[in-house]
mmCIF file of C-alpha atoms and ligand atoms in Angstrom:
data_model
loop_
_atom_site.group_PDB
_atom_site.id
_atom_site.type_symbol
_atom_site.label_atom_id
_atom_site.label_comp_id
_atom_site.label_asym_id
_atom_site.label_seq_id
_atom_site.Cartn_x
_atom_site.Cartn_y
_atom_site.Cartn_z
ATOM 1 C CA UNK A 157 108.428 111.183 98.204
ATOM 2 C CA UNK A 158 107.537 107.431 98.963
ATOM 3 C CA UNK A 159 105.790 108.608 102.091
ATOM 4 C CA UNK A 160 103.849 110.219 99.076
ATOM 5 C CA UNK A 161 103.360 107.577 97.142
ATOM 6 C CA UNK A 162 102.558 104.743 99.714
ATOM 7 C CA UNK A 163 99.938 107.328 101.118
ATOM 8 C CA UNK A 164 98.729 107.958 97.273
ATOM 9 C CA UNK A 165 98.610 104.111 96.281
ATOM 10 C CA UNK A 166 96.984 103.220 99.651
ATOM 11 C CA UNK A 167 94.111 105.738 99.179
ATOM 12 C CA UNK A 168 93.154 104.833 95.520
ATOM 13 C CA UNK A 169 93.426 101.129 96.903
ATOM 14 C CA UNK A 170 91.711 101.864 100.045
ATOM 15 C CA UNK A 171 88.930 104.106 98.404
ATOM 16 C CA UNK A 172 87.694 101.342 95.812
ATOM 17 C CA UNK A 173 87.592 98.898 98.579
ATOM 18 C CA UNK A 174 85.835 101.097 100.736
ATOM 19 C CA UNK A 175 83.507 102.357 98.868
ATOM 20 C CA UNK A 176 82.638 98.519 97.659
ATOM 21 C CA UNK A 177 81.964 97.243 100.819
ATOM 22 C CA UNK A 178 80.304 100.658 101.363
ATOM 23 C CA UNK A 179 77.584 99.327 98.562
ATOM 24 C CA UNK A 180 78.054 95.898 98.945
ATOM 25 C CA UNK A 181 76.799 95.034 102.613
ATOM 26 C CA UNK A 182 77.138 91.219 103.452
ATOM 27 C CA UNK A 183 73.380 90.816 103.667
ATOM 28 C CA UNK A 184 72.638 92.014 100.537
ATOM 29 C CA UNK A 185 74.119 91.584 96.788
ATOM 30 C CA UNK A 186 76.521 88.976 98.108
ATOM 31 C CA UNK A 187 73.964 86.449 99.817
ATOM 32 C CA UNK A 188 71.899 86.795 96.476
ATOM 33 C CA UNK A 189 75.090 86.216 94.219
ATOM 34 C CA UNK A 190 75.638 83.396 96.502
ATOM 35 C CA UNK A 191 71.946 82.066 95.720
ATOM 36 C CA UNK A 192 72.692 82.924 91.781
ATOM 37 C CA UNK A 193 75.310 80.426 91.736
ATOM 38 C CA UNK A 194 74.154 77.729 93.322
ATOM 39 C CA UNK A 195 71.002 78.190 91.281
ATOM 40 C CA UNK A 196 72.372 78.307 87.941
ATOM 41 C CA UNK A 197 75.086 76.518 86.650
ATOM 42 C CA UNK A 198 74.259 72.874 88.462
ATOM 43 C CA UNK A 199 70.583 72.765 88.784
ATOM 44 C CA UNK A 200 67.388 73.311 87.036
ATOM 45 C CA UNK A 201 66.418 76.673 87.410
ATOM 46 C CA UNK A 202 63.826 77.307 90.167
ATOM 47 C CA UNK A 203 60.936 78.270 90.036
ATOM 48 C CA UNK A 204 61.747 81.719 91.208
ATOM 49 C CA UNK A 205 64.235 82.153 87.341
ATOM 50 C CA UNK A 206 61.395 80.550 85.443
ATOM 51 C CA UNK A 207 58.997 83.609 86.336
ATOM 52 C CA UNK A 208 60.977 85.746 84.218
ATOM 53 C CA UNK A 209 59.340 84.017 81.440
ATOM 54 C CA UNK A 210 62.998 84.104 79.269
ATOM 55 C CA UNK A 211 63.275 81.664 76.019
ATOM 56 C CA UNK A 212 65.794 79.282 77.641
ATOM 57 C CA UNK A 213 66.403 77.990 81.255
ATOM 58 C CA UNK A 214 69.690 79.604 81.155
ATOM 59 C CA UNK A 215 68.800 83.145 79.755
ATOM 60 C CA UNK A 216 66.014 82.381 82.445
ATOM 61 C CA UNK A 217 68.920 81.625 85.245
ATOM 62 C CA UNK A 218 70.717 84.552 84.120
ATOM 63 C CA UNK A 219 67.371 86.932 83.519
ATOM 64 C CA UNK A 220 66.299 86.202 86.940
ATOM 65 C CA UNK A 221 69.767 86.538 88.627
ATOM 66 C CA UNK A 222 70.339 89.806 87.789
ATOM 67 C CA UNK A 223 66.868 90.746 88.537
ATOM 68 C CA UNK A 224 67.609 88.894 92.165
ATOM 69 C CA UNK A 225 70.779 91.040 92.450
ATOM 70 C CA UNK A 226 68.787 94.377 91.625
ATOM 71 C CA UNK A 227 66.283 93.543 94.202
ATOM 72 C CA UNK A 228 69.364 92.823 96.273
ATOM 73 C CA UNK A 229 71.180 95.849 95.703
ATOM 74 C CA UNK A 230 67.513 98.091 96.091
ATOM 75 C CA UNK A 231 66.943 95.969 99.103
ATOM 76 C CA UNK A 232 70.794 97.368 100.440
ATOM 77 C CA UNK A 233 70.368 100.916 99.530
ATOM 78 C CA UNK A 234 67.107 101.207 101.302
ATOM 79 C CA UNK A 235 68.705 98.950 104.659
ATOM 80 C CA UNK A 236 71.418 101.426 104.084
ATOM 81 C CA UNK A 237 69.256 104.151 104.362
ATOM 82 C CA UNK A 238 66.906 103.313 107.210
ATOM 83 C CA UNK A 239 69.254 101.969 109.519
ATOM 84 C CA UNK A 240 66.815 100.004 111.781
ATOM 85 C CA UNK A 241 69.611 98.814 114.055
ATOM 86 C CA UNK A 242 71.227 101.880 114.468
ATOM 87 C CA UNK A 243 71.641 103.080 117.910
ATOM 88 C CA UNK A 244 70.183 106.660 119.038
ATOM 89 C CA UNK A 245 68.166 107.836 116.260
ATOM 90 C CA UNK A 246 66.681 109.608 118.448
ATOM 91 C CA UNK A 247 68.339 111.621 122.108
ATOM 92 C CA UNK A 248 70.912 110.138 123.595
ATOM 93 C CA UNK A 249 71.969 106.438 123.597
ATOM 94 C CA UNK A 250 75.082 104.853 125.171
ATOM 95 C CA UNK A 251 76.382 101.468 123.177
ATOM 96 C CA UNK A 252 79.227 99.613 124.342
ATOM 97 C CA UNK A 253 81.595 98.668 121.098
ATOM 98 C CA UNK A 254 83.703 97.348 123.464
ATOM 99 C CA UNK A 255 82.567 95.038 126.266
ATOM 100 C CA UNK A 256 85.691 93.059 127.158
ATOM 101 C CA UNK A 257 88.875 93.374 129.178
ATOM 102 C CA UNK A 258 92.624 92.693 127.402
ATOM 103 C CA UNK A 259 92.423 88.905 126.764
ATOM 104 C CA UNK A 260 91.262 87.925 123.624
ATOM 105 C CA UNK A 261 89.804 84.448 124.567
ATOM 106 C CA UNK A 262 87.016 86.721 126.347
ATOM 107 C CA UNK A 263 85.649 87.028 122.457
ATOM 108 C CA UNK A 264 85.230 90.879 122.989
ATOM 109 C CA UNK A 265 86.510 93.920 122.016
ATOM 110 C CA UNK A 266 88.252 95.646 124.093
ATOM 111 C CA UNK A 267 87.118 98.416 126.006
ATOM 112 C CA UNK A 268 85.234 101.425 123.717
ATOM 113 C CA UNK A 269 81.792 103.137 123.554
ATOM 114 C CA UNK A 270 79.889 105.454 121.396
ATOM 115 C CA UNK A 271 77.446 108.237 122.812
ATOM 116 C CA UNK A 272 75.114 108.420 120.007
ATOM 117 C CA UNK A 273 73.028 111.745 119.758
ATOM 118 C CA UNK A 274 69.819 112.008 117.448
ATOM 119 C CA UNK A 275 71.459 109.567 115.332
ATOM 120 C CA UNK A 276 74.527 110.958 115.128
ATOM 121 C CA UNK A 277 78.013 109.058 116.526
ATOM 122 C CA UNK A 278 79.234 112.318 119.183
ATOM 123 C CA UNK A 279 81.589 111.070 122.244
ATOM 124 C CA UNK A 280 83.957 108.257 121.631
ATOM 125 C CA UNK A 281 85.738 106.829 124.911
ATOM 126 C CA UNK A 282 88.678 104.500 124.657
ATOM 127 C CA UNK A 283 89.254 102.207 121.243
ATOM 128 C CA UNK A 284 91.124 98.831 122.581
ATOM 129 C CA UNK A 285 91.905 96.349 120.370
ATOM 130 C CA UNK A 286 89.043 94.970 118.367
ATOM 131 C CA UNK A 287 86.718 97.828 118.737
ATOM 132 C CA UNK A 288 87.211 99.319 115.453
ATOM 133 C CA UNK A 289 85.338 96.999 113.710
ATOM 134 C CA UNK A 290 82.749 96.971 116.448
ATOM 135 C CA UNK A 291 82.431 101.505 115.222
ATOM 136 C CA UNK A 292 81.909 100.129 111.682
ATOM 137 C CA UNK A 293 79.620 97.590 112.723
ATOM 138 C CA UNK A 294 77.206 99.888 114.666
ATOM 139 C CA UNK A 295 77.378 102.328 111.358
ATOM 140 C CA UNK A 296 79.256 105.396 113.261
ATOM 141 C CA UNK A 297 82.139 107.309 111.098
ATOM 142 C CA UNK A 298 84.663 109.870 112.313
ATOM 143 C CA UNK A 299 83.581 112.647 110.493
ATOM 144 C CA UNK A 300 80.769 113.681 113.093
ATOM 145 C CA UNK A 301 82.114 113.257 116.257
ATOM 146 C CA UNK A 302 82.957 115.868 118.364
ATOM 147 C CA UNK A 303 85.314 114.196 120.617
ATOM 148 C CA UNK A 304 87.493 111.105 121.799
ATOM 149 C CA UNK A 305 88.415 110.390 125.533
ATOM 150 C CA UNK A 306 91.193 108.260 126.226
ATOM 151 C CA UNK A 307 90.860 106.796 129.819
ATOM 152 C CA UNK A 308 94.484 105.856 130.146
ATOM 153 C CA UNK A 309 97.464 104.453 127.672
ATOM 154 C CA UNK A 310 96.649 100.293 128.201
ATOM 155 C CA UNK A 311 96.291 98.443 124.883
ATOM 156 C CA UNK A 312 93.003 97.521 125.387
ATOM 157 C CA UNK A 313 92.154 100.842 125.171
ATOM 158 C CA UNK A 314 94.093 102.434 122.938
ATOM 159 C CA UNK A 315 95.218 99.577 120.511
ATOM 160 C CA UNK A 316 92.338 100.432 117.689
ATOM 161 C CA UNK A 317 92.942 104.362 117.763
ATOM 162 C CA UNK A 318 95.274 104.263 114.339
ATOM 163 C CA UNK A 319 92.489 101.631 112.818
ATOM 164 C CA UNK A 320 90.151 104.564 113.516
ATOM 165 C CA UNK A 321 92.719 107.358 112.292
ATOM 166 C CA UNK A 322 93.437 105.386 109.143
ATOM 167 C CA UNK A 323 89.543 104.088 108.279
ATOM 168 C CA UNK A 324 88.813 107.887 108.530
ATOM 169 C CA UNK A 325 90.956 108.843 105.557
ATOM 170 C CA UNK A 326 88.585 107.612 103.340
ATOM 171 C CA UNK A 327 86.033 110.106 104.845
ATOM 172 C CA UNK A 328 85.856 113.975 104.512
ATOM 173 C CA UNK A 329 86.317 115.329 108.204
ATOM 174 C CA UNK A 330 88.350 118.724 107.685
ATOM 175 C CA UNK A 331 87.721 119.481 111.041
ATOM 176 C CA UNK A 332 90.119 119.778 114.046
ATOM 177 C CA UNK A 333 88.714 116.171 116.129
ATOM 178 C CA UNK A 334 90.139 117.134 119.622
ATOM 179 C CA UNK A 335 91.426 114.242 121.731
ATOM 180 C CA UNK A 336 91.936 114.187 125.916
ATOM 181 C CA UNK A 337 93.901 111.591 127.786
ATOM 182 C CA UNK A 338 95.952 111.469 130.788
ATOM 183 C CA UNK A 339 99.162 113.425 131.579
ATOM 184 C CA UNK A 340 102.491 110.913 131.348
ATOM 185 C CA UNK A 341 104.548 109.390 134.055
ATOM 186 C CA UNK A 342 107.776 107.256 134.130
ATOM 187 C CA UNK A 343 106.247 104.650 132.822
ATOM 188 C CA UNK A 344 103.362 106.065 130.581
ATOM 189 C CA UNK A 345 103.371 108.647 127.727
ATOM 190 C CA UNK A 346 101.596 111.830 127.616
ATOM 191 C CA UNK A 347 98.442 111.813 125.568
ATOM 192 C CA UNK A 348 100.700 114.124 123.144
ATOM 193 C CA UNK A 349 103.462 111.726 123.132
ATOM 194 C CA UNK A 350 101.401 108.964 122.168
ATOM 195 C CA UNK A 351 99.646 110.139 119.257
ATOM 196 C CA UNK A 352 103.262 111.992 118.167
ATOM 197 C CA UNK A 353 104.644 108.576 118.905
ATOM 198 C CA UNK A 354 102.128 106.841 116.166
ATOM 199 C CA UNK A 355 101.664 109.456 113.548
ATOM 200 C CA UNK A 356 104.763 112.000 114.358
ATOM 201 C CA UNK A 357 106.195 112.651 111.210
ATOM 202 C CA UNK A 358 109.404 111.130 110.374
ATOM 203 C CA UNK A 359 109.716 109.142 114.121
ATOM 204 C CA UNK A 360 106.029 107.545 114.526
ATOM 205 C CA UNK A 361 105.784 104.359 113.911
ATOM 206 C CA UNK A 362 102.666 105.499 111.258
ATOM 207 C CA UNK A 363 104.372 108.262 110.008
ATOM 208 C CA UNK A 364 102.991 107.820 106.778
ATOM 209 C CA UNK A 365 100.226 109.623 108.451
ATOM 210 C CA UNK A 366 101.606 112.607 109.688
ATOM 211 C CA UNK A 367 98.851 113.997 107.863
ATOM 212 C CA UNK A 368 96.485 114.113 110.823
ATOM 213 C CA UNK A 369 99.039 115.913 113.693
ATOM 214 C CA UNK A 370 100.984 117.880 111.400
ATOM 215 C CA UNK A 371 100.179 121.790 111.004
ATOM 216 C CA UNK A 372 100.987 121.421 107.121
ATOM 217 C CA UNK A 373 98.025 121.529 104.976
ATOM 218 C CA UNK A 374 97.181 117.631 103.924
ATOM 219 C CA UNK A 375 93.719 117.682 103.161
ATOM 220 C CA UNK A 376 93.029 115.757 106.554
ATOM 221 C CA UNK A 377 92.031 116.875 109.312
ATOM 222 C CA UNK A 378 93.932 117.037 112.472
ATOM 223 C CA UNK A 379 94.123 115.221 115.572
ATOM 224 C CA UNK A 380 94.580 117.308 118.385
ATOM 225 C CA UNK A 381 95.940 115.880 121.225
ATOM 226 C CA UNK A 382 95.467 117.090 125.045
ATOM 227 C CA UNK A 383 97.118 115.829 128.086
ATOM 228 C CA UNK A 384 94.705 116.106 131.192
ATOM 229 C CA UNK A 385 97.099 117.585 134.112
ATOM 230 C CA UNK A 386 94.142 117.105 137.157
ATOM 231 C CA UNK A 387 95.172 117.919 140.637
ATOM 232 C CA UNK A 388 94.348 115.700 143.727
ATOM 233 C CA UNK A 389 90.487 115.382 143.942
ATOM 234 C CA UNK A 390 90.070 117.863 140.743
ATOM 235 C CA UNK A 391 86.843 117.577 138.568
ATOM 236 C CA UNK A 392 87.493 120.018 135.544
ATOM 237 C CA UNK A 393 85.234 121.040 132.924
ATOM 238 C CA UNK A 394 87.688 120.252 129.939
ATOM 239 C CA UNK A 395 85.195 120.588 126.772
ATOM 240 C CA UNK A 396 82.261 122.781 126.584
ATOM 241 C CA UNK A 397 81.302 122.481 122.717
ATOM 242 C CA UNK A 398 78.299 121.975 120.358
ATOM 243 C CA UNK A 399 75.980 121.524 123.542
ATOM 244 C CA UNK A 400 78.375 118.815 125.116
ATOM 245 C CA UNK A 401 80.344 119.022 128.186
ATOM 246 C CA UNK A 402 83.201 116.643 129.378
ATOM 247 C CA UNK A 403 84.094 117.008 132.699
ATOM 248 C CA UNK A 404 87.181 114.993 133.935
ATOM 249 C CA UNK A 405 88.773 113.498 137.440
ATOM 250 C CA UNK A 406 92.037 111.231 138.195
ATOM 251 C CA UNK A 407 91.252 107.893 139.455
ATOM 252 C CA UNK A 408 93.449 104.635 140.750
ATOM 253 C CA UNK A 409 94.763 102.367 138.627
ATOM 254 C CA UNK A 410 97.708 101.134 140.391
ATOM 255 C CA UNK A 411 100.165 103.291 139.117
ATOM 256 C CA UNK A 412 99.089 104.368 135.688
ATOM 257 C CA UNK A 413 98.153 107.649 135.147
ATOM 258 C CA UNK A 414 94.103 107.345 134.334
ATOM 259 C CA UNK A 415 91.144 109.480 134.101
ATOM 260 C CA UNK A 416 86.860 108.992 134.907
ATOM 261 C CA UNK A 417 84.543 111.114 132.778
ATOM 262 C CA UNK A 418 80.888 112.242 132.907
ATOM 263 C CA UNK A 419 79.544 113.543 129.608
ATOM 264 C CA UNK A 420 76.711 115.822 129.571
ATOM 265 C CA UNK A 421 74.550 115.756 126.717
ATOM 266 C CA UNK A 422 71.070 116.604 125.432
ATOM 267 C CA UNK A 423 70.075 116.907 129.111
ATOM 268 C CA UNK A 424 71.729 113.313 129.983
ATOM 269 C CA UNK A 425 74.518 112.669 132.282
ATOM 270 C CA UNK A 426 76.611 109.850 131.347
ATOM 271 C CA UNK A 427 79.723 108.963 133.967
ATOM 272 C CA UNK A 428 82.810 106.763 132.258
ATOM 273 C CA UNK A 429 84.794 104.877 135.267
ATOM 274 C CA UNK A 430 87.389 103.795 133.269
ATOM 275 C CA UNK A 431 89.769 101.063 135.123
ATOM 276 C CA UNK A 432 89.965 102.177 138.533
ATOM 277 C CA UNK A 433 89.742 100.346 141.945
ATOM 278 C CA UNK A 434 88.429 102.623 143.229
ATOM 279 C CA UNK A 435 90.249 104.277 145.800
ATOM 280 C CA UNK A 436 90.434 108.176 146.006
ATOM 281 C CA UNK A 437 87.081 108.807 145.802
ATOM 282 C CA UNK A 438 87.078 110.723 142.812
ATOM 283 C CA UNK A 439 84.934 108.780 140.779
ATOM 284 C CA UNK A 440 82.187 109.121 143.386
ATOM 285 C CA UNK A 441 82.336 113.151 142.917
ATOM 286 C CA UNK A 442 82.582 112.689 139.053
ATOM 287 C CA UNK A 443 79.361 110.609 138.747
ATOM 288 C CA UNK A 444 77.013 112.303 141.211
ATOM 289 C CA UNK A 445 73.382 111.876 140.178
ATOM 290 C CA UNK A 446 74.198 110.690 136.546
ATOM 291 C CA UNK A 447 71.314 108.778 134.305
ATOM 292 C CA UNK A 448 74.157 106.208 133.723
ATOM 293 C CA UNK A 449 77.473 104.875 135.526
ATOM 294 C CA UNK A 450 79.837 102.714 133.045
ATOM 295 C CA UNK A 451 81.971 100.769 135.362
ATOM 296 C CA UNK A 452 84.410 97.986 134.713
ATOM 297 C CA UNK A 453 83.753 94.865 136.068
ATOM 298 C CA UNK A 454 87.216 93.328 135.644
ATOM 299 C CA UNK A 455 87.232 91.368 139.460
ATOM 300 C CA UNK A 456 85.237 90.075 142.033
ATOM 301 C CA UNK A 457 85.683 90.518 145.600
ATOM 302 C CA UNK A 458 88.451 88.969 147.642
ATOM 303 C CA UNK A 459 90.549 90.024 144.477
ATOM 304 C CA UNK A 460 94.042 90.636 146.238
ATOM 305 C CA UNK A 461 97.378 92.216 144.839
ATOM 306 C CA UNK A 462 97.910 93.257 141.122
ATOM 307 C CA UNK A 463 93.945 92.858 140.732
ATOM 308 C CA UNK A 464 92.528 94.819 143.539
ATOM 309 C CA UNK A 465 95.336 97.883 143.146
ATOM 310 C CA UNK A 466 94.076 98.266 139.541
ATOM 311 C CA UNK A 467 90.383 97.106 139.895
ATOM 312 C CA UNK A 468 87.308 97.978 141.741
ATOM 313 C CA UNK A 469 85.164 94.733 142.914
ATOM 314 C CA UNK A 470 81.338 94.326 142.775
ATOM 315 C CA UNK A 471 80.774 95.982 146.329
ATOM 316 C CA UNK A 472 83.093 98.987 145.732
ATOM 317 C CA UNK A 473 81.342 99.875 142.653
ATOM 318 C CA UNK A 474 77.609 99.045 143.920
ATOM 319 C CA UNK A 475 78.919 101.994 147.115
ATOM 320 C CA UNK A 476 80.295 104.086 144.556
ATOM 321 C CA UNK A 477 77.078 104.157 142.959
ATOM 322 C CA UNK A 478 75.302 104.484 145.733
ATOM 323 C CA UNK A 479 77.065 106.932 147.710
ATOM 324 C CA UNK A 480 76.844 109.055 144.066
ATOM 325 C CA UNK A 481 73.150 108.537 143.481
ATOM 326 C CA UNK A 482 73.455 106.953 140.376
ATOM 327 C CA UNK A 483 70.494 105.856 138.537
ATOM 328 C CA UNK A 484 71.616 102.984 136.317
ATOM 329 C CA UNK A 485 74.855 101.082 136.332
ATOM 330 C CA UNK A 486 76.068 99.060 133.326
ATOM 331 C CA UNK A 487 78.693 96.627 133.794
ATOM 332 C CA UNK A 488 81.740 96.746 130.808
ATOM 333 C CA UNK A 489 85.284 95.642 130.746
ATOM 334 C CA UNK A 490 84.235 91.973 131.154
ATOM 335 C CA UNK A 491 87.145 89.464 131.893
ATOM 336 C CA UNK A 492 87.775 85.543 132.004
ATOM 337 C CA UNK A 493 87.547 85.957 135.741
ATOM 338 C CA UNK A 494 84.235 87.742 136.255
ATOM 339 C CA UNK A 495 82.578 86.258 133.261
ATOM 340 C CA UNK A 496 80.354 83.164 134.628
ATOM 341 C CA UNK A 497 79.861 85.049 137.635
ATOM 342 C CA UNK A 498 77.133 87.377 137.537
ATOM 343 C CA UNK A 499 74.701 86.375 139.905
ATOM 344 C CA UNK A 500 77.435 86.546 142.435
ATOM 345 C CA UNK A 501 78.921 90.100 141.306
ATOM 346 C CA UNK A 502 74.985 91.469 141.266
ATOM 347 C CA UNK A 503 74.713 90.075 144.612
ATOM 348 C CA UNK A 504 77.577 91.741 145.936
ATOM 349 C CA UNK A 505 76.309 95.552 144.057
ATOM 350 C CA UNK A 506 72.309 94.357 145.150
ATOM 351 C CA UNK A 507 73.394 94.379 149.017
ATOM 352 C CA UNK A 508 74.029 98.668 149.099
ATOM 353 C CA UNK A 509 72.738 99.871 145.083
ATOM 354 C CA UNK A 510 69.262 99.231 144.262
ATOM 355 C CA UNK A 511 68.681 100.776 140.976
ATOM 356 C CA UNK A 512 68.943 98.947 137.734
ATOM 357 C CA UNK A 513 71.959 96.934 137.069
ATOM 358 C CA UNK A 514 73.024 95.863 133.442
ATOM 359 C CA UNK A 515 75.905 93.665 131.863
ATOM 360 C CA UNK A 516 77.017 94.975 128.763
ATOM 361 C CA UNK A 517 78.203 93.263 125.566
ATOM 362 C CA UNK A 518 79.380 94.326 122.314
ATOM 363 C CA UNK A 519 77.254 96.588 120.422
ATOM 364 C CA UNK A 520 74.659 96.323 123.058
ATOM 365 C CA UNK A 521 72.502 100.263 122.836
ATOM 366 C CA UNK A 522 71.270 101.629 126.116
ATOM 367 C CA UNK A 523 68.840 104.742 125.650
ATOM 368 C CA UNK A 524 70.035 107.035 128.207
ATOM 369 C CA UNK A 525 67.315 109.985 129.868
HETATM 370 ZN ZN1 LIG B 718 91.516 97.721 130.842
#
């Protein structure tokens, strides 16, 4: 019953605010209110209010605010409408919500991109910390996409998956949204047991919104949660819907369970390293003669220990992308200790990959075939 009623209050509260900041973007109405007040109470109006030709200087101030605020609110709608910075109107476009690694001083979100297809927000991969408001940012919602890939369990890429969940309430998706991550180990969940673990109901920690993995009829749609059990050097077909085709592969990451993906889409091929270092050659198989190659540039070479058993350096990914025939690499998952040191990690790729190499940041929109 309070479940009920936080979930009841939170969704009239949520709703309202949504849907103002839905019609209110920050370039619009508010800038021009912003004008309207400095204009009007403390200064002669300008000559801008006095062209409304009102009786008074204030009716004038007031006349030509709200005639400001209706060109600001037209001028909104029809931004809103066009979207001229939206990514992928057209075929298929890759954009990186997420170009950073876990730290926060980096001043990116943490790992996540969007494979945008004829305008339309499709493939999700990863949502670390930050990245939700990178999805609003680049105007995707929930409702259309057909899938999310979870690489593996870290925070920074997993931490914004409830943000996600709970922004999509106030949308109208009723149907299933299937979700793949890795199998569990000792020291990892299952894909299953994490998203029971958040929204379970009665034992997740956001049970409140049990809603979206519960087979009682909510209104929501479900969440449907898939463990990927791959064996050895395993690449599996493991969604073949609406024209799109995931194909999956374990890679290294010390010892957390993690999985590479290529995504196959309106005749594109787009390969997802995830963190790796590298090692069982895997992600070489998975990415063979893709249009793109995400990899994560989280160390540079001579990396030793912790680093090199969870990372790949600039020369193992510039082979990998060789040896797979990969036409373009883009460089995510950014870090304190490879930022500032480009020239040096192209260097390192430019000595065996000679295609086009590319270092991502947030909400950067890479046309892909
Ligand atoms: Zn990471």
């Amino acid at each position: 019953m309070i479940d009920a009623v936080t979930d009841a209050l939170d969704g009239r509260v949520g709703a309202s605010a949504s849907s103002s900041v839905r019609d209110s973007p920050r370039s619009g109405p508010e800038s021009v209110g912003n004008s309207c007040v400095r204009d009007s109470p403390r200064r002669k109006p300008t000559s801008s209010c006095d062209a409304t030709g009102a009786r008074s200087s204030q009716q004038a101030s007031i006349a030509g605010c709200a005639l400001l605020l209706a060109i600001g609110a037209a001028h909104a709608a029809s931004a809103r409408a066009e979207q001229p910075n939206r990514c992928g109107t057209q075929g298929v476009a890759l954009q990186v919500l997420g170009s950073g690694g876990p730290e926060l001083q980096d001043q990116r979100a943490s790992s996540s991109y969007l494979i945008w297809f004829n305008g339309k927000p499709t493939v999700l991969v990863d949502a670390g910390g930050g990245s939700a408001l990178r999805f609003g940012q680049s105007g995707a919602s929930v409702t259309p996409l057909a899938v999310i890939l979870l690489t593996h369990l870290h925070v920074d890429h997993t931490a914004d998956l409830p943000a996600l969940v709970k922004s999509s309430f106030f949308e109208s998706r009723t149907e299933r949204l299937p979700l793949y991550g890795p199998a569990g180990n000792d020291d990892f969940p299952a894909t299953t047991q994490f998203v029971k673990a958040l929204f379970g109901a009665r034992t997740g920690t956001y049970r409140y919104l049990a809603g979206f993995v519960s087979a009682a009829p909510s209104g929501a749609y479900r969440l449907d949660a898939h463990d990927l059990k791959l064996d050895g050097h395993e690449v599996r077909r493991i969604f073949d819907t609406h024209g799109i085709r995931v194909f999956a592969t374990s890679v290294v990451h010390g010892g957390v369970p993690a999985v590479a993906y290529r995504v196959e889409i309106g005749g594109a091929r787009i390969a997802f390293s995830g963190d790796t270092n590298g090692d069982n050659g895997n992600l070489d198989r998975l990415a063979r003669d893709v249009d793109v190659l995400l990899a994560h540039n989280a160390v540079l070479d001579g990396a030793t220990g912790v680093e090199r058993a969870l990372h790949m350096p600039p020369s193992v990914i510039g082979r990998i992308a060789r040896d797979a025939g990969v036409k373009k690499l883009i460089l995510s998952h950014r870090m304190l200790r490879t930022l500032g040191h480009e020239a040096e990690t192209e260097a390192a790729i430019r000595k065996v990959f000679a295609g086009p190499v590319v270092f991502a940041d947030d909400l950067d929109c890479f046309p892909v075939g």
